[in-house]
Amino acid sequence: MHNLYIPVIAILAAFAIIFGGQAISDSRVDDEIKSLISKQLGVDGEIELQAMKEVQKGYGVCGQYQVADQGQRFVPFYYSKVNERVTLDADAERYRRHCGS
């Protein structure tokens, strides 16, 4: 019975490492997107993200943002993980190509 504990603990530790690392990575991407949007808009307010989905087999992210203290509606964006650039214009070619219409 004691020999069963070691594999179970090893499996649980592996899951924690894999899924914990993924959560940290996703959080880093969210923070990077917020920072880039804030810089591009020239605002200091908190940026809220919603409706985020990965595109291009995980190389890009489509979603919507709004500046929290301005009360505006949510606006679409596209973020490329490859070159770490954000496109805020829904009419831009990069947004239309990767996020659809």
JSON list of N, CA, C and O in Angstrom, two decimals, residues 13-63:
[
{"chain": "A", "resi": 13, "resn": "ALA", "atom": "N", "xyz": [2.07, 15.87, -8.69]},
{"chain": "A", "resi": 13, "resn": "ALA", "atom": "CA", "xyz": [3.09, 16.92, -8.84]},
{"chain": "A", "resi": 13, "resn": "ALA", "atom": "C", "xyz": [3.28, 17.29, -10.31]},
{"chain": "A", "resi": 13, "resn": "ALA", "atom": "O", "xyz": [3.41, 18.47, -10.65]},
{"chain": "A", "resi": 14, "resn": "ALA", "atom": "N", "xyz": [3.27, 16.30, -11.20]},
{"chain": "A", "resi": 14, "resn": "ALA", "atom": "CA", "xyz": [3.42, 16.57, -12.63]},
{"chain": "A", "resi": 14, "resn": "ALA", "atom": "C", "xyz": [2.24, 17.41, -13.15]},
{"chain": "A", "resi": 14, "resn": "ALA", "atom": "O", "xyz": [2.44, 18.37, -13.90]},
{"chain": "A", "resi": 15, "resn": "PHE", "atom": "N", "xyz": [1.03, 17.05, -12.75]},
{"chain": "A", "resi": 15, "resn": "PHE", "atom": "CA", "xyz": [-0.14, 17.84, -13.15]},
{"chain": "A", "resi": 15, "resn": "PHE", "atom": "C", "xyz": [-0.04, 19.27, -12.64]},
{"chain": "A", "resi": 15, "resn": "PHE", "atom": "O", "xyz": [-0.35, 20.22, -13.35]},
{"chain": "A", "resi": 16, "resn": "ALA", "atom": "N", "xyz": [0.37, 19.44, -11.40]},
{"chain": "A", "resi": 16, "resn": "ALA", "atom": "CA", "xyz": [0.50, 20.78, -10.82]},
{"chain": "A", "resi": 16, "resn": "ALA", "atom": "C", "xyz": [1.53, 21.60, -11.59]},
{"chain": "A", "resi": 16, "resn": "ALA", "atom": "O", "xyz": [1.31, 22.79, -11.86]},
{"chain": "A", "resi": 17, "resn": "ILE", "atom": "N", "xyz": [2.63, 21.00, -11.95]},
{"chain": "A", "resi": 17, "resn": "ILE", "atom": "CA", "xyz": [3.66, 21.72, -12.69]},
{"chain": "A", "resi": 17, "resn": "ILE", "atom": "C", "xyz": [3.17, 22.10, -14.08]},
{"chain": "A", "resi": 17, "resn": "ILE", "atom": "O", "xyz": [3.34, 23.24, -14.52]},
{"chain": "A", "resi": 18, "resn": "ILE", "atom": "N", "xyz": [2.54, 21.17, -14.77]},
{"chain": "A", "resi": 18, "resn": "ILE", "atom": "CA", "xyz": [2.07, 21.44, -16.13]},
{"chain": "A", "resi": 18, "resn": "ILE", "atom": "C", "xyz": [0.99, 22.50, -16.14]},
{"chain": "A", "resi": 18, "resn": "ILE", "atom": "O", "xyz": [1.09, 23.51, -16.86]},
{"chain": "A", "resi": 19, "resn": "PHE", "atom": "N", "xyz": [-0.06, 22.30, -15.36]},
{"chain": "A", "resi": 19, "resn": "PHE", "atom": "CA", "xyz": [-1.18, 23.23, -15.39]},
{"chain": "A", "resi": 19, "resn": "PHE", "atom": "C", "xyz": [-0.88, 24.54, -14.68]},
{"chain": "A", "resi": 19, "resn": "PHE", "atom": "O", "xyz": [-1.37, 25.59, -15.06]},
{"chain": "A", "resi": 20, "resn": "GLY", "atom": "N", "xyz": [-0.05, 24.50, -13.66]},
{"chain": "A", "resi": 20, "resn": "GLY", "atom": "CA", "xyz": [0.38, 25.73, -12.98]},
{"chain": "A", "resi": 20, "resn": "GLY", "atom": "C", "xyz": [1.22, 26.59, -13.90]},
{"chain": "A", "resi": 20, "resn": "GLY", "atom": "O", "xyz": [1.07, 27.81, -13.95]},
{"chain": "A", "resi": 21, "resn": "GLY", "atom": "N", "xyz": [2.12, 25.96, -14.64]},
{"chain": "A", "resi": 21, "resn": "GLY", "atom": "CA", "xyz": [2.94, 26.70, -15.61]},
{"chain": "A", "resi": 21, "resn": "GLY", "atom": "C", "xyz": [2.11, 27.32, -16.70]},
{"chain": "A", "resi": 21, "resn": "GLY", "atom": "O", "xyz": [2.38, 28.44, -17.15]},
{"chain": "A", "resi": 22, "resn": "GLN", "atom": "N", "xyz": [1.09, 26.61, -17.16]},
{"chain": "A", "resi": 22, "resn": "GLN", "atom": "CA", "xyz": [0.20, 27.14, -18.20]},
{"chain": "A", "resi": 22, "resn": "GLN", "atom": "C", "xyz": [-0.57, 28.35, -17.68]},
{"chain": "A", "resi": 22, "resn": "GLN", "atom": "O", "xyz": [-0.73, 29.34, -18.39]},
{"chain": "A", "resi": 23, "resn": "ALA", "atom": "N", "xyz": [-1.04, 28.30, -16.45]},
{"chain": "A", "resi": 23, "resn": "ALA", "atom": "CA", "xyz": [-1.78, 29.43, -15.87]},
{"chain": "A", "resi": 23, "resn": "ALA", "atom": "C", "xyz": [-0.89, 30.65, -15.73]},
{"chain": "A", "resi": 23, "resn": "ALA", "atom": "O", "xyz": [-1.31, 31.77, -16.01]},
{"chain": "A", "resi": 24, "resn": "ILE", "atom": "N", "xyz": [0.35, 30.44, -15.33]},
{"chain": "A", "resi": 24, "resn": "ILE", "atom": "CA", "xyz": [1.29, 31.55, -15.20]},
{"chain": "A", "resi": 24, "resn": "ILE", "atom": "C", "xyz": [1.59, 32.14, -16.57]},
{"chain": "A", "resi": 24, "resn": "ILE", "atom": "O", "xyz": [1.66, 33.36, -16.74]},
{"chain": "A", "resi": 25, "resn": "SER", "atom": "N", "xyz": [1.77, 31.30, -17.57]},
{"chain": "A", "resi": 25, "resn": "SER", "atom": "CA", "xyz": [2.03, 31.76, -18.93]},
{"chain": "A", "resi": 25, "resn": "SER", "atom": "C", "xyz": [0.86, 32.57, -19.47]},
{"chain": "A", "resi": 25, "resn": "SER", "atom": "O", "xyz": [1.05, 33.62, -20.08]},
{"chain": "A", "resi": 26, "resn": "ASP", "atom": "N", "xyz": [-0.37, 32.10, -19.26]},
{"chain": "A", "resi": 26, "resn": "ASP", "atom": "CA", "xyz": [-1.55, 32.83, -19.71]},
{"chain": "A", "resi": 26, "resn": "ASP", "atom": "C", "xyz": [-1.66, 34.18, -19.03]},
{"chain": "A", "resi": 26, "resn": "ASP", "atom": "O", "xyz": [-2.02, 35.17, -19.64]},
{"chain": "A", "resi": 27, "resn": "SER", "atom": "N", "xyz": [-1.35, 34.23, -17.75]},
{"chain": "A", "resi": 27, "resn": "SER", "atom": "CA", "xyz": [-1.39, 35.49, -17.00]},
{"chain": "A", "resi": 27, "resn": "SER", "atom": "C", "xyz": [-0.36, 36.47, -17.56]},
{"chain": "A", "resi": 27, "resn": "SER", "atom": "O", "xyz": [-0.63, 37.66, -17.66]},
{"chain": "A", "resi": 28, "resn": "ARG", "atom": "N", "xyz": [0.82, 35.96, -17.92]},
{"chain": "A", "resi": 28, "resn": "ARG", "atom": "CA", "xyz": [1.86, 36.83, -18.48]},
{"chain": "A", "resi": 28, "resn": "ARG", "atom": "C", "xyz": [1.40, 37.42, -19.81]},
{"chain": "A", "resi": 28, "resn": "ARG", "atom": "O", "xyz": [1.62, 38.59, -20.09]},
{"chain": "A", "resi": 29, "resn": "VAL", "atom": "N", "xyz": [0.75, 36.61, -20.64]},
{"chain": "A", "resi": 29, "resn": "VAL", "atom": "CA", "xyz": [0.25, 37.09, -21.92]},
{"chain": "A", "resi": 29, "resn": "VAL", "atom": "C", "xyz": [-0.82, 38.15, -21.70]},
{"chain": "A", "resi": 29, "resn": "VAL", "atom": "O", "xyz": [-0.81, 39.20, -22.37]},
{"chain": "A", "resi": 30, "resn": "ASP", "atom": "N", "xyz": [-1.74, 37.93, -20.77]},
{"chain": "A", "resi": 30, "resn": "ASP", "atom": "CA", "xyz": [-2.77, 38.93, -20.46]},
{"chain": "A", "resi": 30, "resn": "ASP", "atom": "C", "xyz": [-2.13, 40.25, -20.03]},
{"chain": "A", "resi": 30, "resn": "ASP", "atom": "O", "xyz": [-2.55, 41.32, -20.47]},
{"chain": "A", "resi": 31, "resn": "ASP", "atom": "N", "xyz": [-1.14, 40.17, -19.15]},
{"chain": "A", "resi": 31, "resn": "ASP", "atom": "CA", "xyz": [-0.46, 41.38, -18.69]},
{"chain": "A", "resi": 31, "resn": "ASP", "atom": "C", "xyz": [0.25, 42.10, -19.83]},
{"chain": "A", "resi": 31, "resn": "ASP", "atom": "O", "xyz": [0.24, 43.33, -19.90]},
{"chain": "A", "resi": 32, "resn": "GLU", "atom": "N", "xyz": [0.87, 41.34, -20.72]},
{"chain": "A", "resi": 32, "resn": "GLU", "atom": "CA", "xyz": [1.55, 41.92, -21.88]},
{"chain": "A", "resi": 32, "resn": "GLU", "atom": "C", "xyz": [0.56, 42.63, -22.80]},
{"chain": "A", "resi": 32, "resn": "GLU", "atom": "O", "xyz": [0.81, 43.74, -23.27]},
{"chain": "A", "resi": 33, "resn": "ILE", "atom": "N", "xyz": [-0.59, 42.00, -23.03]},
{"chain": "A", "resi": 33, "resn": "ILE", "atom": "CA", "xyz": [-1.63, 42.61, -23.88]},
{"chain": "A", "resi": 33, "resn": "ILE", "atom": "C", "xyz": [-2.12, 43.91, -23.25]},
{"chain": "A", "resi": 33, "resn": "ILE", "atom": "O", "xyz": [-2.23, 44.93, -23.92]},
{"chain": "A", "resi": 34, "resn": "LYS", "atom": "N", "xyz": [-2.41, 43.87, -21.96]},
{"chain": "A", "resi": 34, "resn": "LYS", "atom": "CA", "xyz": [-2.89, 45.08, -21.27]},
{"chain": "A", "resi": 34, "resn": "LYS", "atom": "C", "xyz": [-1.87, 46.20, -21.35]},
{"chain": "A", "resi": 34, "resn": "LYS", "atom": "O", "xyz": [-2.22, 47.36, -21.60]},
{"chain": "A", "resi": 35, "resn": "SER", "atom": "N", "xyz": [-0.61, 45.87, -21.16]},
{"chain": "A", "resi": 35, "resn": "SER", "atom": "CA", "xyz": [0.46, 46.87, -21.22]},
{"chain": "A", "resi": 35, "resn": "SER", "atom": "C", "xyz": [0.57, 47.49, -22.61]},
{"chain": "A", "resi": 35, "resn": "SER", "atom": "O", "xyz": [0.68, 48.71, -22.75]},
{"chain": "A", "resi": 36, "resn": "LEU", "atom": "N", "xyz": [0.54, 46.66, -23.64]},
{"chain": "A", "resi": 36, "resn": "LEU", "atom": "CA", "xyz": [0.64, 47.16, -25.01]},
{"chain": "A", "resi": 36, "resn": "LEU", "atom": "C", "xyz": [-0.55, 48.03, -25.39]},
{"chain": "A", "resi": 36, "resn": "LEU", "atom": "O", "xyz": [-0.40, 49.06, -26.05]},
{"chain": "A", "resi": 37, "resn": "ILE", "atom": "N", "xyz": [-1.75, 47.62, -24.99]},
{"chain": "A", "resi": 37, "resn": "ILE", "atom": "CA", "xyz": [-2.95, 48.43, -25.28]},
{"chain": "A", "resi": 37, "resn": "ILE", "atom": "C", "xyz": [-2.85, 49.77, -24.56]},
{"chain": "A", "resi": 37, "resn": "ILE", "atom": "O", "xyz": [-3.12, 50.82, -25.16]},
{"chain": "A", "resi": 38, "resn": "SER", "atom": "N", "xyz": [-2.45, 49.75, -23.31]},
{"chain": "A", "resi": 38, "resn": "SER", "atom": "CA", "xyz": [-2.32, 50.99, -22.53]},
{"chain": "A", "resi": 38, "resn": "SER", "atom": "C", "xyz": [-1.31, 51.94, -23.18]},
{"chain": "A", "resi": 38, "resn": "SER", "atom": "O", "xyz": [-1.56, 53.14, -23.30]},
{"chain": "A", "resi": 39, "resn": "LYS", "atom": "N", "xyz": [-0.18, 51.40, -23.62]},
{"chain": "A", "resi": 39, "resn": "LYS", "atom": "CA", "xyz": [0.84, 52.23, -24.27]},
{"chain": "A", "resi": 39, "resn": "LYS", "atom": "C", "xyz": [0.34, 52.78, -25.59]},
{"chain": "A", "resi": 39, "resn": "LYS", "atom": "O", "xyz": [0.55, 53.95, -25.92]},
{"chain": "A", "resi": 40, "resn": "GLN", "atom": "N", "xyz": [-0.34, 51.95, -26.38]},
{"chain": "A", "resi": 40, "resn": "GLN", "atom": "CA", "xyz": [-0.82, 52.38, -27.68]},
{"chain": "A", "resi": 40, "resn": "GLN", "atom": "C", "xyz": [-1.89, 53.45, -27.56]},
{"chain": "A", "resi": 40, "resn": "GLN", "atom": "O", "xyz": [-1.94, 54.37, -28.36]},
{"chain": "A", "resi": 41, "resn": "LEU", "atom": "N", "xyz": [-2.74, 53.34, -26.55]},
{"chain": "A", "resi": 41, "resn": "LEU", "atom": "CA", "xyz": [-3.79, 54.34, -26.34]},
{"chain": "A", "resi": 41, "resn": "LEU", "atom": "C", "xyz": [-3.29, 55.56, -25.58]},
{"chain": "A", "resi": 41, "resn": "LEU", "atom": "O", "xyz": [-3.94, 56.60, -25.58]},
{"chain": "A", "resi": 42, "resn": "GLY", "atom": "N", "xyz": [-2.18, 55.40, -24.87]},
{"chain": "A", "resi": 42, "resn": "GLY", "atom": "CA", "xyz": [-1.65, 56.50, -24.06]},
{"chain": "A", "resi": 42, "resn": "GLY", "atom": "C", "xyz": [-2.49, 56.78, -22.83]},
{"chain": "A", "resi": 42, "resn": "GLY", "atom": "O", "xyz": [-2.66, 57.93, -22.44]},
{"chain": "A", "resi": 43, "resn": "VAL", "atom": "N", "xyz": [-3.01, 55.73, -22.21]},
{"chain": "A", "resi": 43, "resn": "VAL", "atom": "CA", "xyz": [-3.83, 55.88, -21.01]},
{"chain": "A", "resi": 43, "resn": "VAL", "atom": "C", "xyz": [-3.17, 55.17, -19.83]},
{"chain": "A", "resi": 43, "resn": "VAL", "atom": "O", "xyz": [-2.39, 54.24, -20.01]},
{"chain": "A", "resi": 44, "resn": "ASP", "atom": "N", "xyz": [-3.51, 55.63, -18.64]},
{"chain": "A", "resi": 44, "resn": "ASP", "atom": "CA", "xyz": [-2.99, 55.00, -17.42]},
{"chain": "A", "resi": 44, "resn": "ASP", "atom": "C", "xyz": [-4.02, 54.14, -16.72]},
{"chain": "A", "resi": 44, "resn": "ASP", "atom": "O", "xyz": [-3.71, 53.46, -15.76]},
{"chain": "A", "resi": 45, "resn": "GLY", "atom": "N", "xyz": [-5.27, 54.16, -17.18]},
{"chain": "A", "resi": 45, "resn": "GLY", "atom": "CA", "xyz": [-6.34, 53.41, -16.53]},
{"chain": "A", "resi": 45, "resn": "GLY", "atom": "C", "xyz": [-6.18, 51.91, -16.70]},
{"chain": "A", "resi": 45, "resn": "GLY", "atom": "O", "xyz": [-5.45, 51.43, -17.58]},
{"chain": "A", "resi": 46, "resn": "GLU", "atom": "N", "xyz": [-6.89, 51.17, -15.88]},
{"chain": "A", "resi": 46, "resn": "GLU", "atom": "CA", "xyz": [-6.88, 49.70, -15.94]},
{"chain": "A", "resi": 46, "resn": "GLU", "atom": "C", "xyz": [-7.56, 49.24, -17.21]},
{"chain": "A", "resi": 46, "resn": "GLU", "atom": "O", "xyz": [-8.64, 49.71, -17.57]},
{"chain": "A", "resi": 47, "resn": "ILE", "atom": "N", "xyz": [-6.94, 48.31, -17.91]},
{"chain": "A", "resi": 47, "resn": "ILE", "atom": "CA", "xyz": [-7.50, 47.73, -19.13]},
{"chain": "A", "resi": 47, "resn": "ILE", "atom": "C", "xyz": [-8.18, 46.42, -18.76]},
{"chain": "A", "resi": 47, "resn": "ILE", "atom": "O", "xyz": [-7.59, 45.57, -18.10]},
{"chain": "A", "resi": 48, "resn": "GLU", "atom": "N", "xyz": [-9.43, 46.27, -19.18]},
{"chain": "A", "resi": 48, "resn": "GLU", "atom": "CA", "xyz": [-10.17, 45.03, -18.95]},
{"chain": "A", "resi": 48, "resn": "GLU", "atom": "C", "xyz": [-10.23, 44.24, -20.25]},
{"chain": "A", "resi": 48, "resn": "GLU", "atom": "O", "xyz": [-10.48, 44.81, -21.32]},
{"chain": "A", "resi": 49, "resn": "LEU", "atom": "N", "xyz": [-9.98, 42.93, -20.17]},
{"chain": "A", "resi": 49, "resn": "LEU", "atom": "CA", "xyz": [-10.04, 42.06, -21.34]},
{"chain": "A", "resi": 49, "resn": "LEU", "atom": "C", "xyz": [-11.20, 41.09, -21.20]},
{"chain": "A", "resi": 49, "resn": "LEU", "atom": "O", "xyz": [-11.53, 40.68, -20.09]},
{"chain": "A", "resi": 50, "resn": "GLN", "atom": "N", "xyz": [-11.80, 40.73, -22.32]},
{"chain": "A", "resi": 50, "resn": "GLN", "atom": "CA", "xyz": [-12.87, 39.73, -22.30]},
{"chain": "A", "resi": 50, "resn": "GLN", "atom": "C", "xyz": [-12.92, 39.02, -23.65]},
{"chain": "A", "resi": 50, "resn": "GLN", "atom": "O", "xyz": [-12.33, 39.48, -24.62]},
{"chain": "A", "resi": 51, "resn": "ALA", "atom": "N", "xyz": [-13.65, 37.92, -23.69]},
{"chain": "A", "resi": 51, "resn": "ALA", "atom": "CA", "xyz": [-13.89, 37.14, -24.91]},
{"chain": "A", "resi": 51, "resn": "ALA", "atom": "C", "xyz": [-12.60, 36.78, -25.63]},
{"chain": "A", "resi": 51, "resn": "ALA", "atom": "O", "xyz": [-12.51, 36.85, -26.84]},
{"chain": "A", "resi": 52, "resn": "MET", "atom": "N", "xyz": [-11.59, 36.38, -24.86]},
{"chain": "A", "resi": 52, "resn": "MET", "atom": "CA", "xyz": [-10.30, 36.07, -25.46]},
{"chain": "A", "resi": 52, "resn": "MET", "atom": "C", "xyz": [-10.30, 34.64, -25.99]},
{"chain": "A", "resi": 52, "resn": "MET", "atom": "O", "xyz": [-10.81, 33.74, -25.35]},
{"chain": "A", "resi": 53, "resn": "LYS", "atom": "N", "xyz": [-9.74, 34.47, -27.18]},
{"chain": "A", "resi": 53, "resn": "LYS", "atom": "CA", "xyz": [-9.59, 33.13, -27.75]},
{"chain": "A", "resi": 53, "resn": "LYS", "atom": "C", "xyz": [-8.28, 33.07, -28.53]},
{"chain": "A", "resi": 53, "resn": "LYS", "atom": "O", "xyz": [-7.87, 34.05, -29.16]},
{"chain": "A", "resi": 54, "resn": "GLU", "atom": "N", "xyz": [-7.64, 31.93, -28.44]},
{"chain": "A", "resi": 54, "resn": "GLU", "atom": "CA", "xyz": [-6.39, 31.74, -29.17]},
{"chain": "A", "resi": 54, "resn": "GLU", "atom": "C", "xyz": [-6.71, 31.41, -30.62]},
{"chain": "A", "resi": 54, "resn": "GLU", "atom": "O", "xyz": [-7.65, 30.67, -30.90]},
{"chain": "A", "resi": 55, "resn": "VAL", "atom": "N", "xyz": [-5.91, 31.97, -31.52]},
{"chain": "A", "resi": 55, "resn": "VAL", "atom": "CA", "xyz": [-6.05, 31.70, -32.95]},
{"chain": "A", "resi": 55, "resn": "VAL", "atom": "C", "xyz": [-4.67, 31.34, -33.50]},
{"chain": "A", "resi": 55, "resn": "VAL", "atom": "O", "xyz": [-3.66, 31.47, -32.80]},
{"chain": "A", "resi": 56, "resn": "GLN", "atom": "N", "xyz": [-4.62, 30.92, -34.73]},
{"chain": "A", "resi": 56, "resn": "GLN", "atom": "CA", "xyz": [-3.37, 30.56, -35.39]},
{"chain": "A", "resi": 56, "resn": "GLN", "atom": "C", "xyz": [-2.61, 29.48, -34.62]},
{"chain": "A", "resi": 56, "resn": "GLN", "atom": "O", "xyz": [-1.40, 29.60, -34.41]},
{"chain": "A", "resi": 57, "resn": "LYS", "atom": "N", "xyz": [-3.30, 28.48, -34.16]},
{"chain": "A", "resi": 57, "resn": "LYS", "atom": "CA", "xyz": [-2.69, 27.38, -33.42]},
{"chain": "A", "resi": 57, "resn": "LYS", "atom": "C", "xyz": [-1.93, 27.86, -32.19]},
{"chain": "A", "resi": 57, "resn": "LYS", "atom": "O", "xyz": [-0.87, 27.34, -31.84]},
{"chain": "A", "resi": 58, "resn": "GLY", "atom": "N", "xyz": [-2.46, 28.89, -31.53]},
{"chain": "A", "resi": 58, "resn": "GLY", "atom": "CA", "xyz": [-1.87, 29.39, -30.30]},
{"chain": "A", "resi": 58, "resn": "GLY", "atom": "C", "xyz": [-0.88, 30.52, -30.49]},
{"chain": "A", "resi": 58, "resn": "GLY", "atom": "O", "xyz": [-0.33, 31.03, -29.51]},
{"chain": "A", "resi": 59, "resn": "TYR", "atom": "N", "xyz": [-0.64, 30.96, -31.72]},
{"chain": "A", "resi": 59, "resn": "TYR", "atom": "CA", "xyz": [0.33, 32.03, -31.97]},
{"chain": "A", "resi": 59, "resn": "TYR", "atom": "C", "xyz": [-0.29, 33.42, -31.89]},
{"chain": "A", "resi": 59, "resn": "TYR", "atom": "O", "xyz": [0.42, 34.41, -31.97]},
{"chain": "A", "resi": 60, "resn": "GLY", "atom": "N", "xyz": [-1.58, 33.51, -31.74]},
{"chain": "A", "resi": 60, "resn": "GLY", "atom": "CA", "xyz": [-2.26, 34.80, -31.66]},
{"chain": "A", "resi": 60, "resn": "GLY", "atom": "C", "xyz": [-3.45, 34.74, -30.73]},
{"chain": "A", "resi": 60, "resn": "GLY", "atom": "O", "xyz": [-3.91, 33.65, -30.37]},
{"chain": "A", "resi": 61, "resn": "VAL", "atom": "N", "xyz": [-3.92, 35.91, -30.33]},
{"chain": "A", "resi": 61, "resn": "VAL", "atom": "CA", "xyz": [-5.08, 36.01, -29.44]},
{"chain": "A", "resi": 61, "resn": "VAL", "atom": "C", "xyz": [-6.01, 37.08, -29.97]},
{"chain": "A", "resi": 61, "resn": "VAL", "atom": "O", "xyz": [-5.58, 38.20, -30.27]},
{"chain": "A", "resi": 62, "resn": "CYS", "atom": "N", "xyz": [-7.28, 36.75, -30.10]},
{"chain": "A", "resi": 62, "resn": "CYS", "atom": "CA", "xyz": [-8.32, 37.71, -30.44]},
{"chain": "A", "resi": 62, "resn": "CYS", "atom": "C", "xyz": [-9.16, 37.93, -29.19]},
{"chain": "A", "resi": 62, "resn": "CYS", "atom": "O", "xyz": [-9.34, 37.02, -28.39]},
{"chain": "A", "resi": 63, "resn": "GLY", "atom": "N", "xyz": [-9.65, 39.13, -29.03]},
{"chain": "A", "resi": 63, "resn": "GLY", "atom": "CA", "xyz": [-10.48, 39.42, -27.87]},
{"chain": "A", "resi": 63, "resn": "GLY", "atom": "C", "xyz": [-11.02, 40.83, -27.92]},
{"chain": "A", "resi": 63, "resn": "GLY", "atom": "O", "xyz": [-10.99, 41.48, -28.98]}
]
